[in-house]
CSV table of C-alpha atoms in Angstrom, one decimal:
chain,number,residue,atom,x,y,z
A,1,MET,CA,-0.2,6.0,15.9
A,2,TYR,CA,-0.5,9.0,13.5
A,3,TYR,CA,3.0,10.1,14.3
A,4,GLU,CA,4.4,6.6,13.9
A,5,THR,CA,2.7,6.3,10.6
A,6,ALA,CA,4.1,9.6,9.4
A,7,CYS,CA,7.6,8.3,10.4
A,8,GLN,CA,7.0,5.0,8.5
A,9,MET,CA,6.0,7.1,5.4
A,10,LYS,CA,9.2,9.1,5.8
A,11,LYS,CA,11.2,5.8,5.9
A,12,MET,CA,9.4,4.5,2.8
A,13,LEU,CA,10.0,7.8,0.9
A,14,GLY,CA,13.6,7.3,1.8
A,15,GLN,CA,13.4,3.9,0.1
A,16,LEU,CA,11.7,5.6,-2.9
A,17,ASP,CA,14.7,7.9,-3.1
A,18,LYS,CA,17.0,4.9,-3.3
A,19,TRP,CA,14.9,3.3,-6.1
A,20,LEU,CA,15.3,6.6,-8.0
A,21,ALA,CA,19.1,6.3,-7.6
A,22,THR,CA,18.9,2.6,-8.8
A,23,VAL,CA,16.9,3.6,-11.9
A,24,THR,CA,19.5,6.3,-12.7
A,25,GLU,CA,22.3,3.8,-12.5
A,26,HIS,CA,20.3,1.2,-14.5
A,27,ALA,CA,19.6,3.8,-17.3
A,28,GLN,CA,23.3,4.6,-17.5
A,29,GLN,CA,24.4,1.0,-17.6
A,30,LYS,CA,21.9,0.2,-20.3
A,31,SER,CA,22.4,3.5,-22.2
A,32,ILE,CA,18.8,4.4,-21.8
A,33,ASP,CA,17.8,8.0,-21.6
A,34,PRO,CA,16.9,8.3,-17.9
A,35,THR,CA,14.0,10.6,-18.6
A,36,VAL,CA,12.2,7.8,-20.4
A,37,PHE,CA,11.4,6.3,-17.0
A,38,VAL,CA,9.6,9.5,-15.9
A,39,GLY,CA,6.8,8.9,-18.4
A,40,LEU,CA,6.4,5.1,-18.1
A,41,ARG,CA,3.0,3.8,-17.0
A,42,LEU,CA,1.3,0.4,-16.5
A,43,ALA,CA,-1.9,1.4,-18.4
A,44,PRO,CA,-2.6,4.3,-20.7
A,45,ASP,CA,-5.2,5.7,-18.3
A,46,GLN,CA,-3.1,5.4,-15.2
A,47,PHE,CA,-0.7,8.0,-13.9
A,48,PRO,CA,2.9,7.8,-15.3
A,49,PHE,CA,5.8,7.2,-13.0
A,50,ALA,CA,6.5,10.9,-12.2
A,51,ARG,CA,2.9,11.4,-11.1
A,52,GLN,CA,2.9,8.3,-9.0
A,53,VAL,CA,6.0,9.7,-7.2
A,54,GLN,CA,4.4,13.1,-6.8
A,55,ALA,CA,1.2,11.5,-5.5
A,56,ALA,CA,3.0,9.4,-2.9
A,57,CYS,CA,4.9,12.6,-1.8
A,58,ASP,CA,1.7,14.7,-1.7
A,59,THR,CA,-0.3,12.1,0.3
A,60,ALA,CA,2.4,11.9,3.0
A,61,LYS,CA,2.8,15.7,3.1
A,62,LEU,CA,-0.9,16.6,3.0
A,63,MET,CA,-1.8,13.9,5.6
A,64,THR,CA,0.7,15.3,8.0
A,65,ALA,CA,-0.4,18.9,7.4
A,66,ARG,CA,-4.1,18.1,7.7
A,67,LEU,CA,-3.7,16.0,10.9
A,68,THR,CA,-1.5,18.6,12.6
A,69,GLY,CA,-3.2,21.7,11.4
A,70,LYS,CA,0.0,23.1,9.9
A,71,ASP,CA,0.7,24.4,6.4
A,72,ALA,CA,2.2,22.2,3.8
A,73,PRO,CA,5.0,23.4,1.5
A,74,SER,CA,3.7,23.8,-2.1
A,75,HIS,CA,5.2,21.8,-5.0
A,76,ALA,CA,4.6,22.7,-8.6
A,77,ASP,CA,4.6,19.2,-10.1
A,78,GLY,CA,7.0,20.3,-12.8
A,79,GLU,CA,9.6,17.5,-12.4
A,80,GLN,CA,10.9,16.3,-15.7
A,81,THR,CA,14.0,14.3,-14.6
A,82,LEU,CA,14.8,11.6,-12.1
A,83,ASP,CA,17.0,14.1,-10.2
A,84,GLU,CA,14.1,16.5,-9.9
A,85,LEU,CA,11.9,13.7,-8.6
A,86,ARG,CA,14.6,12.8,-6.0
A,87,ALA,CA,14.7,16.5,-4.9
A,88,ARG,CA,10.8,16.4,-4.5
A,89,VAL,CA,11.0,13.2,-2.4
A,90,GLN,CA,13.9,14.6,-0.2
A,91,SER,CA,12.0,17.9,0.3
A,92,VAL,CA,9.0,16.0,1.7
A,93,VAL,CA,11.2,13.8,3.9
A,94,ALA,CA,12.7,17.0,5.3
A,95,TYR,CA,9.2,18.4,5.9
A,96,LEU,CA,8.1,15.3,7.8
A,97,ASP,CA,11.3,15.5,9.8
A,98,GLY,CA,10.0,18.7,11.5
A,99,PHE,CA,7.2,17.0,13.4
A,100,THR,CA,7.0,15.3,16.8
A,101,ALA,CA,4.4,13.1,18.4
A,102,ARG,CA,2.9,16.1,20.2
A,103,ASP,CA,1.9,17.7,16.8
A,104,PHE,CA,-0.5,14.8,16.2
A,105,GLU,CA,-2.3,14.9,19.6
A,106,ALA,CA,-5.6,16.3,18.2
A,107,SER,CA,-5.4,14.5,14.9
A,108,ALA,CA,-8.3,12.1,15.4
A,109,THR,CA,-10.9,14.8,15.8
A,110,ARG,CA,-9.7,17.3,13.2
A,111,VAL,CA,-12.1,18.1,10.4
A,112,VAL,CA,-10.5,17.3,7.0
A,113,THR,CA,-11.9,18.2,3.6
A,114,GLN,CA,-10.7,18.6,0.0
A,115,PRO,CA,-12.3,20.1,-3.1
A,116,ARG,CA,-13.1,16.7,-4.6
A,117,TRP,CA,-15.5,16.0,-1.7
A,118,GLU,CA,-17.9,18.7,-2.7
A,119,GLY,CA,-18.3,20.3,0.7
A,120,LYS,CA,-18.3,17.0,2.6
A,121,VAL,CA,-15.8,16.4,5.4
A,122,MET,CA,-14.1,13.4,7.2
A,123,SER,CA,-12.8,13.2,10.7
A,124,GLY,CA,-9.1,13.0,11.0
A,125,ALA,CA,-9.3,9.4,12.2
A,126,ASP,CA,-11.4,8.3,9.2
A,127,TYR,CA,-9.4,10.4,6.7
A,128,PHE,CA,-6.2,8.8,8.0
A,129,MET,CA,-7.4,5.2,7.8
A,130,GLU,CA,-9.7,5.2,4.8
A,131,HIS,CA,-7.9,7.7,2.6
A,132,ALA,CA,-4.4,8.8,3.4
A,133,VAL,CA,-2.8,5.4,4.3
A,134,PRO,CA,-4.3,3.4,1.4
A,135,ASN,CA,-3.5,6.2,-1.1
A,136,PHE,CA,0.1,6.5,0.1
A,137,PHE,CA,0.8,2.8,-0.4
A,138,PHE,CA,-1.2,2.8,-3.7
A,139,HIS,CA,1.0,5.4,-5.4
A,140,LEU,CA,4.3,4.2,-3.8
A,141,THR,CA,3.6,0.6,-4.9
A,142,HIS,CA,2.6,1.7,-8.4
A,143,ALA,CA,6.0,3.6,-8.6
A,144,TYR,CA,7.7,0.4,-7.6
A,145,ALA,CA,5.6,-1.8,-9.9
A,146,ILE,CA,6.3,0.5,-12.9
A,147,LEU,CA,10.1,0.1,-12.3
A,148,ARG,CA,9.9,-3.7,-11.8
A,149,HIS,CA,7.8,-4.1,-14.9
A,150,ASN,CA,10.5,-2.2,-16.9
A,151,GLY,CA,13.4,-4.3,-15.7
A,152,VAL,CA,14.8,-2.3,-12.8
A,153,ALA,CA,16.4,-4.7,-10.3
A,154,LEU,CA,14.4,-4.0,-7.1
A,155,GLY,CA,13.2,-6.5,-4.5
A,156,LYS,CA,11.0,-6.7,-1.4
A,157,ARG,CA,13.9,-5.5,0.8
A,158,ASP,CA,14.2,-2.4,-1.3
A,159,TYR,CA,10.5,-1.8,-0.7
A,160,LEU,CA,10.4,-2.5,3.1
A,161,GLY,CA,13.8,-1.1,4.0
A,162,ALA,CA,15.6,-2.2,7.2
A,163,LEU,CA,13.4,-4.0,9.9
A,164,THR,CA,13.8,-3.5,13.6
A,165,LEU,CA,14.7,-7.1,14.3
A,166,ARG,CA,16.3,-8.1,17.6
A,167,ALA,CA,17.5,-11.2,19.4
A,168,PRO,CA,14.6,-13.0,21.3
B,1,MET,CA,-5.3,1.4,16.1
B,2,TYR,CA,-4.4,-2.2,15.4
B,3,TYR,CA,-8.1,-3.2,15.5
B,4,GLU,CA,-9.1,-0.3,13.2
B,5,THR,CA,-6.4,-1.3,10.8
B,6,ALA,CA,-7.6,-4.9,10.7
B,7,CYS,CA,-11.1,-3.5,10.0
B,8,GLN,CA,-9.6,-1.4,7.1
B,9,MET,CA,-7.9,-4.5,5.7
B,10,LYS,CA,-11.2,-6.3,5.9
B,11,LYS,CA,-12.9,-3.5,4.0
B,12,MET,CA,-10.1,-3.6,1.3
B,13,LEU,CA,-10.3,-7.4,1.0
B,14,GLY,CA,-14.0,-6.8,0.3
B,15,GLN,CA,-13.0,-4.5,-2.5
B,16,LEU,CA,-10.6,-7.1,-3.8
B,17,ASP,CA,-13.5,-9.5,-3.9
B,18,LYS,CA,-15.4,-7.0,-6.0
B,19,TRP,CA,-12.4,-6.7,-8.4
B,20,LEU,CA,-12.5,-10.5,-8.8
B,21,ALA,CA,-16.2,-10.3,-9.7
B,22,THR,CA,-15.3,-7.5,-12.2
B,23,VAL,CA,-12.5,-9.6,-13.8
B,24,THR,CA,-14.9,-12.6,-14.1
B,25,GLU,CA,-17.4,-10.4,-16.0
B,26,HIS,CA,-14.7,-8.8,-18.1
B,27,ALA,CA,-13.4,-12.2,-19.2
B,28,GLN,CA,-16.9,-13.4,-20.1
B,29,GLN,CA,-17.6,-10.2,-22.2
B,30,LYS,CA,-14.3,-10.5,-24.0
B,31,SER,CA,-14.5,-14.3,-24.4
B,32,ILE,CA,-11.2,-14.7,-22.5
B,33,ASP,CA,-10.6,-17.8,-20.4
B,34,PRO,CA,-10.9,-16.4,-16.9
B,35,THR,CA,-8.2,-18.6,-15.5
B,36,VAL,CA,-5.7,-16.7,-17.7
B,37,PHE,CA,-5.9,-13.8,-15.2
B,38,VAL,CA,-4.8,-16.1,-12.3
B,39,GLY,CA,-1.3,-16.4,-13.9
B,40,LEU,CA,-0.7,-12.9,-15.1
B,41,ARG,CA,2.3,-11.0,-13.7
B,42,LEU,CA,4.0,-7.6,-14.2
B,43,ALA,CA,7.5,-9.0,-14.3
B,44,PRO,CA,8.7,-12.6,-14.8
B,45,ASP,CA,10.3,-12.6,-11.4
B,46,GLN,CA,7.3,-11.2,-9.6
B,47,PHE,CA,4.4,-13.2,-8.1
B,48,PRO,CA,1.5,-13.9,-10.5
B,49,PHE,CA,-2.0,-12.5,-9.7
B,50,ALA,CA,-3.1,-15.5,-7.7
B,51,ARG,CA,0.0,-15.3,-5.4
B,52,GLN,CA,-0.6,-11.5,-4.9
B,53,VAL,CA,-4.1,-12.2,-3.8
B,54,GLN,CA,-3.0,-15.0,-1.5
B,55,ALA,CA,-0.2,-12.8,0.0
B,56,ALA,CA,-2.6,-10.0,0.7
B,57,CYS,CA,-5.0,-12.4,2.4
B,58,ASP,CA,-2.2,-14.0,4.4
B,59,THR,CA,-0.7,-10.7,5.5
B,60,ALA,CA,-4.1,-9.6,7.0
B,61,LYS,CA,-4.8,-13.0,8.5
B,62,LEU,CA,-1.3,-13.6,10.0
B,63,MET,CA,-1.1,-10.0,11.3
B,64,THR,CA,-4.3,-10.4,13.1
B,65,ALA,CA,-3.4,-13.8,14.5
B,66,ARG,CA,0.1,-12.7,15.6
B,67,LEU,CA,-1.1,-9.4,17.2
B,68,THR,CA,-3.9,-11.2,19.1
B,69,GLY,CA,-2.1,-14.4,20.0
B,70,LYS,CA,-4.8,-16.5,18.3
B,71,ASP,CA,-4.5,-19.3,15.7
B,72,ALA,CA,-5.0,-18.5,12.1
B,73,PRO,CA,-6.9,-20.8,9.7
B,74,SER,CA,-4.6,-22.6,7.3
B,75,HIS,CA,-5.0,-22.1,3.5
B,76,ALA,CA,-3.3,-24.5,1.0
B,77,ASP,CA,-2.5,-21.9,-1.7
B,78,GLY,CA,-4.1,-24.3,-4.3
B,79,GLU,CA,-6.4,-21.8,-5.9
B,80,GLN,CA,-6.6,-22.2,-9.7
B,81,THR,CA,-9.7,-20.1,-10.6
B,82,LEU,CA,-11.1,-16.7,-9.9
B,83,ASP,CA,-13.9,-18.3,-7.9
B,84,GLU,CA,-11.5,-20.1,-5.7
B,85,LEU,CA,-9.6,-16.9,-5.1
B,86,ARG,CA,-12.9,-15.2,-4.1
B,87,ALA,CA,-13.5,-18.0,-1.7
B,88,ARG,CA,-10.1,-17.5,-0.2
B,89,VAL,CA,-10.7,-13.7,0.2
B,90,GLN,CA,-14.1,-14.3,1.7
B,91,SER,CA,-12.8,-16.8,4.2
B,92,VAL,CA,-10.2,-14.3,5.5
B,93,VAL,CA,-12.9,-11.6,5.7
B,94,ALA,CA,-15.0,-14.0,7.8
B,95,TYR,CA,-11.9,-14.7,10.0
B,96,LEU,CA,-11.3,-11.0,10.6
B,97,ASP,CA,-15.0,-10.5,11.4
B,98,GLY,CA,-14.5,-12.6,14.6
B,99,PHE,CA,-12.2,-10.0,16.3
B,100,THR,CA,-13.0,-7.1,18.6
B,101,ALA,CA,-10.9,-4.2,19.8
B,102,ARG,CA,-10.3,-6.0,23.1
B,103,ASP,CA,-8.4,-8.8,21.3
B,104,PHE,CA,-5.7,-6.3,20.3
B,105,GLU,CA,-5.1,-4.8,23.7
B,106,ALA,CA,-1.7,-6.5,24.2
B,107,SER,CA,-0.6,-6.2,20.5
B,108,ALA,CA,2.2,-3.6,20.8
B,109,THR,CA,4.3,-5.7,23.2
B,110,ARG,CA,3.7,-9.2,21.7
B,111,VAL,CA,6.8,-10.9,20.3
B,112,VAL,CA,6.5,-11.8,16.7
B,113,THR,CA,8.8,-14.0,14.6
B,114,GLN,CA,8.7,-16.0,11.4
B,115,PRO,CA,11.1,-18.6,9.9
B,116,ARG,CA,12.6,-16.1,7.4
B,117,TRP,CA,14.0,-13.9,10.3
B,118,GLU,CA,16.4,-16.7,11.4
B,119,GLY,CA,15.6,-16.6,15.1
B,120,LYS,CA,15.3,-12.8,15.3
B,121,VAL,CA,12.0,-11.2,16.6
B,122,MET,CA,10.1,-8.0,16.3
B,123,SER,CA,7.8,-6.3,18.8
B,124,GLY,CA,4.2,-6.3,17.7
B,125,ALA,CA,4.3,-2.6,17.3
B,126,ASP,CA,7.3,-2.7,14.9
B,127,TYR,CA,6.0,-5.8,13.0
B,128,PHE,CA,2.7,-4.0,12.5
B,129,MET,CA,4.1,-0.8,11.2
B,130,GLU,CA,7.3,-1.9,9.3
B,131,HIS,CA,6.1,-5.3,8.0
B,132,ALA,CA,2.4,-6.1,8.0
B,133,VAL,CA,0.9,-2.8,6.8
B,134,PRO,CA,3.4,-2.2,4.0
B,135,ASN,CA,3.2,-5.8,2.9
B,136,PHE,CA,-0.6,-5.9,2.8
B,137,PHE,CA,-0.8,-2.8,0.6
B,138,PHE,CA,2.1,-4.0,-1.5
B,139,HIS,CA,0.3,-7.2,-2.5
B,140,LEU,CA,-3.1,-5.7,-2.7
B,141,THR,CA,-1.9,-2.9,-5.0
B,142,HIS,CA,0.0,-5.4,-7.2
B,143,ALA,CA,-3.2,-7.4,-7.6
B,144,TYR,CA,-4.9,-4.2,-8.7
B,145,ALA,CA,-2.1,-3.1,-11.0
B,146,ILE,CA,-1.9,-6.5,-12.7
B,147,LEU,CA,-5.6,-6.2,-13.5
B,148,ARG,CA,-5.4,-2.5,-14.7
B,149,HIS,CA,-2.3,-3.4,-16.8
B,150,ASN,CA,-4.4,-6.0,-18.5
B,151,GLY,CA,-7.4,-3.9,-19.4
B,152,VAL,CA,-9.8,-4.5,-16.5
B,153,ALA,CA,-11.9,-1.4,-15.9
B,154,LEU,CA,-11.1,-0.5,-12.3
B,155,GLY,CA,-10.6,3.0,-10.8
B,156,LYS,CA,-9.5,4.6,-7.6
B,157,ARG,CA,-13.0,4.3,-6.1
B,158,ASP,CA,-12.9,0.5,-6.5
B,159,TYR,CA,-9.6,0.6,-4.6
B,160,LEU,CA,-10.6,2.8,-1.7
B,161,GLY,CA,-14.2,1.7,-1.4
B,162,ALA,CA,-16.8,4.0,0.2
B,163,LEU,CA,-15.5,6.8,2.4
B,164,THR,CA,-17.1,8.0,5.7
B,165,LEU,CA,-17.9,11.4,4.4
B,166,ARG,CA,-20.4,13.6,6.3
B,167,ALA,CA,-21.8,17.1,6.1
B,168,PRO,CA,-19.6,19.7,7.8
């Protein structure tokens, strides 16, 4: 299910890209400087919108790289505009597009670490479930909530995207 | 991975229960009526805090019931206080505690539907990935964000809970 989850993250980053298009239109219609949205936050000690977008992108990108043993493309976190954030999102979607289910075959038993863990490690399975998935949705949902809090017209369908519904 | 995800949701509902304890203390220290928090929301057309908590609970509960073919306990959505919300969360944690990995063996191919889908259905696998998991984190993160936006001292560790870190 690692591959399927990476595909779901790719789908939801595609939704995030659409939210960014919606904010851009919203700013135009209301004559708001669109770069204002880049710096909005829900609490003074929480990440601003741009950093929430970057963190959602990084979580999906780094999870995929760590669980497959591949290198991740580097991103400089210098985005200052909504268009630059869209390019960041689209770049990660393109990166995720390059993987197949086979790439994730050894994911559960890979050893994952990061500087913040001070030498400790997690198994790929634990890292995926306890860290990557909750963090991805945390930052994605904060990006959504910042926009909703600031009057951008988004709804649950914009969050979930199209569902694979079929006749019974 | 359905069972492991239900376990992760149970862990995160346990974190939500701790946030509710933190809000209760916060309200006492600041001499705020604790029931004020129950009605807070980030946008006038978003769910208030209580409904976000209820929705996170319901998503975990109904996902587990639908993927295992078991009945879910019914909850009346009448919670008016933080203590009543804690009882709701704890009741769902206790429900999830009653499942084992075997219960989820046929989950991927179960047929899932709900009134909102107007007669359409989803496979258990699609429902899990496209609907249940994103919705659970959506409502859980909104509950967290409402509290952070209103000055409650929570951080990422309170969101993620303890990680299964080990020596390399």
